[in-house]
Amino acid sequence: MLYLNTSSDHDNIVFVKLGGSFITYKDKPYSINYVALKKTVDILSSVYGKTSILLGNGGGSFAHFVVEKYKMYDKKILLVNCHRVTRLLNSIIVDYLLDHGLLVSTMQTSAIIYGGVKGFESFIKPLKYLLRNNIIPSIYGECIIDENEVVRIMSTEEVFSILAKYINVSRIVLLTDVEGVYTCDPKKCDDAELIPRIDKSNIDTVLSRLNETMYMDETGSIYGKVKYMADLSENLEIPVFIVSGFDVENAVNAILYGKVSRGTVIDMS
């Protein structure tokens, strides 16, 4: 097992992301993976009441097709259509979780985060209220209103990084359709090797290798995701776990205890 001790300075709040490639079939527009949703219910039911969860989901086969379709249009058209599909995907996820007995409530990302002239402005009192009352807030990657650009496409990881300025988080767990970060795309590469740990001793080597392969996932290149998560881990001094959402026991251990039997741990603290 890979063990990590989290700082006692942090509240017992865990950010959990349902990756777009986990929760949807990313190559088929507007498709839901209901096996993944069932696994999500199993995971959240196992951790509910034992720790506080802030849930997020990626855009998967909903947002990415719409962004590709409307990115050449007027930015206002892109904005409203992006809002439409990201809201739809989140609604499907939240309704499913509610129907299976979990107390979850949507917090529309673009309603609590705003791109002002001097940077991001946040209004997260409702989100904190949900956390205090043992309700799981559900946010998502979305197109954010931006004073400078009209619209900014924001990943769930970016949303996490903004919210972490106001919420003490003990760890971040990313649930994906594979078991972690590999040296190359495990779905296409015969010699793909799982990278169990990324820290200051090997981050440059890992990024160099990923830059060579540049395999893609639901939010772009894995190189960009690992670099962003490494920076976030260093800035917040917390670990980031990337594990398969289909392995319920492993995901539960990552969320509750900060330990995994198989996956990737990014720890730059």
mmCIF file of C-alpha atoms in Angstrom:
data_model
loop_
_atom_site.group_PDB
_atom_site.id
_atom_site.type_symbol
_atom_site.label_atom_id
_atom_site.label_comp_id
_atom_site.label_asym_id
_atom_site.label_seq_id
_atom_site.Cartn_x
_atom_site.Cartn_y
_atom_site.Cartn_z
ATOM 1 C CA MET A 1 0.000 0.000 0.000
ATOM 2 C CA LEU A 2 1.096 3.579 -0.641
ATOM 3 C CA TYR A 3 0.565 5.657 2.513
ATOM 4 C CA LEU A 4 0.548 9.416 2.942
ATOM 5 C CA ASN A 5 0.035 11.472 6.070
ATOM 6 C CA THR A 6 -2.057 14.591 5.602
ATOM 7 C CA SER A 7 -1.446 17.741 7.596
ATOM 8 C CA SER A 8 -3.456 18.266 10.756
ATOM 9 C CA ASP A 9 -3.857 21.893 9.692
ATOM 10 C CA HIS A 10 -6.476 20.821 7.143
ATOM 11 C CA ASP A 11 -10.132 20.151 7.736
ATOM 12 C CA ASN A 12 -11.365 16.674 6.920
ATOM 13 C CA ILE A 13 -12.697 17.660 3.494
ATOM 14 C CA VAL A 14 -11.865 15.708 0.352
ATOM 15 C CA PHE A 15 -12.346 16.971 -3.190
ATOM 16 C CA VAL A 16 -13.488 14.098 -5.429
ATOM 17 C CA LYS A 17 -13.677 14.388 -9.197
ATOM 18 C CA LEU A 18 -15.632 12.075 -11.478
ATOM 19 C CA GLY A 19 -13.517 12.186 -14.629
ATOM 20 C CA GLY A 20 -15.313 12.796 -17.906
ATOM 21 C CA SER A 21 -13.823 9.612 -19.376
ATOM 22 C CA PHE A 22 -15.114 7.686 -16.352
ATOM 23 C CA ILE A 23 -18.652 9.002 -16.157
ATOM 24 C CA THR A 24 -19.298 9.242 -19.927
ATOM 25 C CA TYR A 25 -18.214 7.495 -23.104
ATOM 26 C CA LYS A 26 -16.050 10.328 -24.354
ATOM 27 C CA ASP A 27 -16.047 9.207 -28.006
ATOM 28 C CA LYS A 28 -19.859 9.162 -28.190
ATOM 29 C CA PRO A 29 -21.602 12.548 -27.810
ATOM 30 C CA TYR A 30 -23.944 12.942 -24.831
ATOM 31 C CA SER A 31 -23.459 9.403 -23.542
ATOM 32 C CA ILE A 32 -23.595 8.290 -19.899
ATOM 33 C CA ASN A 33 -21.732 5.334 -18.437
ATOM 34 C CA TYR A 34 -24.301 4.018 -15.970
ATOM 35 C CA VAL A 35 -21.899 1.342 -14.719
ATOM 36 C CA ALA A 36 -19.660 4.211 -13.577
ATOM 37 C CA LEU A 37 -22.625 5.950 -11.950
ATOM 38 C CA LYS A 38 -23.413 2.773 -10.008
ATOM 39 C CA LYS A 39 -19.786 2.564 -8.872
ATOM 40 C CA THR A 40 -19.990 6.220 -7.820
ATOM 41 C CA VAL A 41 -23.000 5.427 -5.639
ATOM 42 C CA ASP A 42 -21.097 2.543 -4.045
ATOM 43 C CA ILE A 43 -18.060 4.755 -3.362
ATOM 44 C CA LEU A 44 -19.968 7.725 -1.956
ATOM 45 C CA SER A 45 -22.268 5.528 0.137
ATOM 46 C CA SER A 46 -19.172 3.974 1.725
ATOM 47 C CA VAL A 47 -17.629 7.325 2.689
ATOM 48 C CA TYR A 48 -20.759 9.351 3.458
ATOM 49 C CA GLY A 49 -20.812 10.581 7.056
ATOM 50 C CA LYS A 50 -17.185 9.572 7.592
ATOM 51 C CA THR A 51 -15.651 12.570 5.839
ATOM 52 C CA SER A 52 -16.925 15.670 4.046
ATOM 53 C CA ILE A 53 -16.949 15.438 0.268
ATOM 54 C CA LEU A 54 -16.959 18.162 -2.339
ATOM 55 C CA LEU A 55 -17.882 16.405 -5.575
ATOM 56 C CA GLY A 56 -16.976 17.563 -9.062
ATOM 57 C CA ASN A 57 -17.421 16.123 -12.519
ATOM 58 C CA GLY A 58 -15.673 16.663 -15.810
ATOM 59 C CA GLY A 59 -17.404 17.530 -19.076
ATOM 60 C CA GLY A 60 -16.722 14.266 -20.879
ATOM 61 C CA SER A 61 -18.731 13.641 -24.032
ATOM 62 C CA PHE A 62 -21.060 16.538 -23.248
ATOM 63 C CA ALA A 63 -18.925 19.671 -22.938
ATOM 64 C CA HIS A 64 -16.097 18.751 -25.265
ATOM 65 C CA PHE A 65 -18.256 18.141 -28.323
ATOM 66 C CA VAL A 66 -20.126 21.391 -27.744
ATOM 67 C CA VAL A 67 -16.932 23.410 -27.270
ATOM 68 C CA GLU A 68 -15.535 21.927 -30.475
ATOM 69 C CA LYS A 69 -18.773 22.732 -32.321
ATOM 70 C CA TYR A 70 -19.210 26.329 -31.119
ATOM 71 C CA LYS A 71 -15.653 27.558 -30.532
ATOM 72 C CA MET A 72 -15.611 29.375 -33.882
ATOM 73 C CA TYR A 73 -18.932 31.108 -33.196
ATOM 74 C CA ASP A 74 -19.595 34.281 -31.226
ATOM 75 C CA LYS A 75 -18.353 33.697 -27.686
ATOM 76 C CA LYS A 76 -21.798 34.380 -26.220
ATOM 77 C CA ILE A 77 -23.183 31.475 -28.260
ATOM 78 C CA LEU A 78 -20.415 29.244 -26.966
ATOM 79 C CA LEU A 79 -21.115 30.381 -23.399
ATOM 80 C CA VAL A 80 -24.824 29.582 -23.297
ATOM 81 C CA ASN A 81 -24.493 26.262 -25.118
ATOM 82 C CA CYS A 82 -21.657 25.240 -22.821
ATOM 83 C CA HIS A 83 -23.838 26.113 -19.829
ATOM 84 C CA ARG A 84 -26.655 24.060 -21.302
ATOM 85 C CA VAL A 85 -24.747 20.791 -21.690
ATOM 86 C CA THR A 86 -22.626 21.004 -18.542
ATOM 87 C CA ARG A 87 -25.774 21.689 -16.518
ATOM 88 C CA LEU A 88 -27.480 18.720 -18.207
ATOM 89 C CA LEU A 89 -24.659 16.305 -17.422
ATOM 90 C CA ASN A 90 -24.436 17.418 -13.818
ATOM 91 C CA SER A 91 -28.197 17.140 -13.456
ATOM 92 C CA ILE A 92 -28.149 13.537 -14.697
ATOM 93 C CA ILE A 93 -25.383 12.655 -12.232
ATOM 94 C CA VAL A 94 -26.960 14.412 -9.242
ATOM 95 C CA ASP A 95 -30.438 13.016 -9.947
ATOM 96 C CA TYR A 96 -29.010 9.498 -10.113
ATOM 97 C CA LEU A 97 -27.194 9.939 -6.800
ATOM 98 C CA LEU A 98 -30.321 11.378 -5.173
ATOM 99 C CA ASP A 99 -32.428 8.493 -6.473
ATOM 100 C CA HIS A 100 -30.000 6.137 -4.766
ATOM 101 C CA GLY A 101 -30.270 7.749 -1.352
ATOM 102 C CA LEU A 102 -27.364 10.213 -1.284
ATOM 103 C CA LEU A 103 -27.780 13.808 -0.120
ATOM 104 C CA VAL A 104 -26.252 15.751 -3.010
ATOM 105 C CA SER A 105 -27.015 19.262 -4.264
ATOM 106 C CA THR A 106 -25.775 21.092 -7.350
ATOM 107 C CA MET A 107 -23.752 24.273 -7.025
ATOM 108 C CA GLN A 108 -23.635 25.791 -10.507
ATOM 109 C CA THR A 109 -19.988 26.648 -10.991
ATOM 110 C CA SER A 110 -20.553 29.804 -13.026
ATOM 111 C CA ALA A 111 -22.903 31.096 -10.320
ATOM 112 C CA ILE A 112 -20.276 30.916 -7.582
ATOM 113 C CA ILE A 113 -17.127 31.743 -9.599
ATOM 114 C CA TYR A 114 -16.852 34.835 -11.785
ATOM 115 C CA GLY A 115 -13.943 36.102 -13.835
ATOM 116 C CA GLY A 116 -13.601 39.743 -12.853
ATOM 117 C CA VAL A 117 -11.259 42.320 -14.361
ATOM 118 C CA LYS A 118 -8.733 41.756 -11.562
ATOM 119 C CA GLY A 119 -9.143 38.001 -11.266
ATOM 120 C CA PHE A 120 -11.645 35.435 -10.056
ATOM 121 C CA GLU A 121 -14.353 36.386 -7.591
ATOM 122 C CA SER A 122 -16.096 33.681 -5.583
ATOM 123 C CA PHE A 123 -19.267 33.414 -3.551
ATOM 124 C CA ILE A 124 -19.139 30.115 -1.729
ATOM 125 C CA LYS A 125 -21.225 30.642 1.406
ATOM 126 C CA PRO A 126 -23.981 28.313 0.094
ATOM 127 C CA LEU A 127 -21.366 25.650 -0.650
ATOM 128 C CA LYS A 128 -19.916 25.895 2.851
ATOM 129 C CA TYR A 129 -23.431 25.651 4.285
ATOM 130 C CA LEU A 130 -23.958 22.349 2.463
ATOM 131 C CA LEU A 131 -20.659 20.974 3.738
ATOM 132 C CA ARG A 132 -21.491 21.969 7.331
ATOM 133 C CA ASN A 133 -24.815 20.163 7.064
ATOM 134 C CA ASN A 134 -23.445 16.915 5.640
ATOM 135 C CA ILE A 135 -24.804 17.507 2.157
ATOM 136 C CA ILE A 136 -22.450 16.787 -0.753
ATOM 137 C CA PRO A 137 -22.054 19.875 -2.967
ATOM 138 C CA SER A 138 -21.691 18.993 -6.634
ATOM 139 C CA ILE A 139 -19.764 21.412 -8.852
ATOM 140 C CA TYR A 140 -18.453 20.824 -12.359
ATOM 141 C CA GLY A 141 -16.123 21.988 -15.087
ATOM 142 C CA GLU A 142 -17.919 24.733 -16.980
ATOM 143 C CA CYS A 143 -17.665 27.850 -19.110
ATOM 144 C CA ILE A 144 -17.144 30.727 -16.689
ATOM 145 C CA ILE A 145 -18.284 34.279 -17.397
ATOM 146 C CA ASP A 146 -15.145 36.375 -17.776
ATOM 147 C CA GLU A 147 -15.004 40.169 -17.931
ATOM 148 C CA ASN A 148 -11.903 40.051 -20.098
ATOM 149 C CA GLU A 149 -12.763 37.241 -22.504
ATOM 150 C CA VAL A 150 -16.593 36.864 -22.258
ATOM 151 C CA VAL A 151 -16.124 33.149 -21.620
ATOM 152 C CA ARG A 152 -13.416 31.016 -20.074
ATOM 153 C CA ILE A 153 -13.471 27.232 -20.300
ATOM 154 C CA MET A 154 -12.597 25.967 -16.841
ATOM 155 C CA SER A 155 -11.764 22.374 -15.944
ATOM 156 C CA THR A 156 -12.921 20.786 -12.713
ATOM 157 C CA GLU A 157 -9.312 20.792 -11.509
ATOM 158 C CA GLU A 158 -9.172 24.571 -12.002
ATOM 159 C CA VAL A 159 -12.432 24.930 -10.082
ATOM 160 C CA PHE A 160 -10.923 22.861 -7.263
ATOM 161 C CA SER A 161 -7.863 25.114 -7.163
ATOM 162 C CA ILE A 162 -10.022 28.236 -6.785
ATOM 163 C CA LEU A 163 -12.272 26.719 -4.115
ATOM 164 C CA ALA A 164 -9.233 25.473 -2.191
ATOM 165 C CA LYS A 165 -8.394 29.105 -1.428
ATOM 166 C CA TYR A 166 -11.498 29.225 0.760
ATOM 167 C CA ILE A 167 -11.898 25.600 1.891
ATOM 168 C CA ASN A 168 -9.213 23.630 3.721
ATOM 169 C CA VAL A 169 -8.918 20.360 1.836
ATOM 170 C CA SER A 170 -7.022 17.306 3.050
ATOM 171 C CA ARG A 171 -6.617 15.580 -0.313
ATOM 172 C CA ILE A 172 -7.893 15.440 -3.877
ATOM 173 C CA VAL A 173 -9.047 12.183 -5.473
ATOM 174 C CA LEU A 174 -9.529 11.951 -9.238
ATOM 175 C CA LEU A 175 -11.627 8.974 -10.366
ATOM 176 C CA THR A 176 -10.831 7.929 -13.926
ATOM 177 C CA ASP A 177 -11.492 5.042 -16.285
ATOM 178 C CA VAL A 178 -7.927 3.732 -15.845
ATOM 179 C CA GLU A 179 -5.844 2.980 -12.761
ATOM 180 C CA GLY A 180 -3.693 6.102 -12.764
ATOM 181 C CA VAL A 181 -1.029 7.878 -14.802
ATOM 182 C CA TYR A 182 0.870 5.699 -17.259
ATOM 183 C CA THR A 183 4.056 6.241 -19.232
ATOM 184 C CA CYS A 184 1.899 6.204 -22.395
ATOM 185 C CA ASP A 185 -1.750 5.635 -23.258
ATOM 186 C CA PRO A 186 -2.591 2.242 -21.685
ATOM 187 C CA LYS A 187 -5.417 1.749 -24.207
ATOM 188 C CA LYS A 188 -3.076 2.066 -27.179
ATOM 189 C CA CYS A 189 0.438 1.410 -25.899
ATOM 190 C CA ASP A 190 1.619 -2.178 -25.341
ATOM 191 C CA ASP A 191 4.457 -1.223 -22.985
ATOM 192 C CA ALA A 192 2.489 1.258 -20.831
ATOM 193 C CA GLU A 193 3.648 1.244 -17.223
ATOM 194 C CA LEU A 194 1.722 2.646 -14.274
ATOM 195 C CA ILE A 195 3.576 5.424 -12.441
ATOM 196 C CA PRO A 196 2.759 4.791 -8.750
ATOM 197 C CA ARG A 197 4.201 8.019 -7.342
ATOM 198 C CA ILE A 198 5.078 11.447 -8.693
ATOM 199 C CA ASP A 199 7.041 13.794 -6.452
ATOM 200 C CA LYS A 200 9.886 16.296 -6.610
ATOM 201 C CA SER A 201 12.416 13.543 -7.258
ATOM 202 C CA ASN A 202 10.864 12.384 -10.553
ATOM 203 C CA ILE A 203 8.417 15.068 -11.732
ATOM 204 C CA ASP A 204 10.762 16.351 -14.455
ATOM 205 C CA THR A 205 11.396 12.854 -15.791
ATOM 206 C CA VAL A 206 7.691 12.014 -15.760
ATOM 207 C CA LEU A 207 6.701 15.228 -17.540
ATOM 208 C CA SER A 208 9.424 14.708 -20.137
ATOM 209 C CA ARG A 209 8.111 11.217 -20.870
ATOM 210 C CA LEU A 210 4.495 12.357 -21.004
ATOM 211 C CA ASN A 211 5.461 15.235 -23.283
ATOM 212 C CA GLU A 212 6.860 12.687 -25.721
ATOM 213 C CA THR A 213 3.735 10.551 -25.764
ATOM 214 C CA MET A 214 1.185 13.362 -25.167
ATOM 215 C CA TYR A 215 -1.710 10.954 -24.857
ATOM 216 C CA MET A 216 -5.083 12.598 -24.389
ATOM 217 C CA ASP A 217 -7.842 12.218 -21.862
ATOM 218 C CA GLU A 218 -11.154 14.015 -21.330
ATOM 219 C CA THR A 219 -9.604 17.442 -20.639
ATOM 220 C CA GLY A 220 -6.667 17.439 -23.001
ATOM 221 C CA SER A 221 -3.185 16.026 -22.616
ATOM 222 C CA ILE A 222 -2.247 13.991 -19.577
ATOM 223 C CA TYR A 223 0.960 16.028 -19.527
ATOM 224 C CA GLY A 224 -1.040 19.179 -18.787
ATOM 225 C CA LYS A 225 -3.145 17.471 -16.145
ATOM 226 C CA VAL A 226 -0.172 16.031 -14.276
ATOM 227 C CA LYS A 227 1.672 19.354 -14.374
ATOM 228 C CA TYR A 228 -1.390 21.209 -13.092
ATOM 229 C CA MET A 229 -2.027 18.693 -10.309
ATOM 230 C CA ALA A 230 1.657 18.730 -9.317
ATOM 231 C CA ASP A 231 1.564 22.517 -9.012
ATOM 232 C CA LEU A 232 -1.654 22.311 -6.996
ATOM 233 C CA SER A 233 -0.196 19.653 -4.708
ATOM 234 C CA GLU A 234 2.847 21.807 -4.072
ATOM 235 C CA ASN A 235 0.889 25.007 -3.487
ATOM 236 C CA LEU A 236 -1.671 23.407 -1.140
ATOM 237 C CA GLU A 237 0.766 20.928 0.410
ATOM 238 C CA ILE A 238 -1.674 18.068 -0.075
ATOM 239 C CA PRO A 239 -1.570 14.801 -2.033
ATOM 240 C CA VAL A 240 -3.530 14.102 -5.195
ATOM 241 C CA PHE A 241 -4.654 10.533 -5.903
ATOM 242 C CA ILE A 242 -5.523 9.347 -9.402
ATOM 243 C CA VAL A 243 -7.304 5.980 -9.305
ATOM 244 C CA SER A 244 -9.856 3.941 -11.200
ATOM 245 C CA GLY A 245 -13.432 4.722 -10.299
ATOM 246 C CA PHE A 246 -14.324 1.125 -11.118
ATOM 247 C CA ASP A 247 -12.233 -0.131 -8.172
ATOM 248 C CA VAL A 248 -14.594 0.785 -5.326
ATOM 249 C CA GLU A 249 -12.444 -0.428 -2.423
ATOM 250 C CA ASN A 250 -9.342 1.353 -3.697
ATOM 251 C CA ALA A 251 -11.256 4.588 -4.305
ATOM 252 C CA VAL A 252 -12.796 4.452 -0.824
ATOM 253 C CA ASN A 253 -9.366 3.950 0.749
ATOM 254 C CA ALA A 254 -7.993 6.924 -1.184
ATOM 255 C CA ILE A 255 -10.851 9.154 -0.014
ATOM 256 C CA LEU A 256 -11.002 8.066 3.627
ATOM 257 C CA TYR A 257 -7.432 7.154 4.473
ATOM 258 C CA GLY A 258 -5.149 8.595 1.800
ATOM 259 C CA LYS A 259 -3.836 5.202 0.776
ATOM 260 C CA VAL A 260 -4.140 3.132 -2.386
ATOM 261 C CA SER A 261 -3.114 -0.366 -3.455
ATOM 262 C CA ARG A 262 -2.938 0.640 -7.120
ATOM 263 C CA GLY A 263 -2.970 4.102 -8.622
ATOM 264 C CA THR A 264 -0.871 7.240 -8.894
ATOM 265 C CA VAL A 265 -0.080 9.535 -5.975
ATOM 266 C CA ILE A 266 1.130 13.050 -6.734
ATOM 267 C CA ASP A 267 2.767 14.509 -3.656
ATOM 268 C CA MET A 268 4.886 17.623 -4.078
ATOM 269 C CA SER A 269 4.784 18.736 -0.442
#
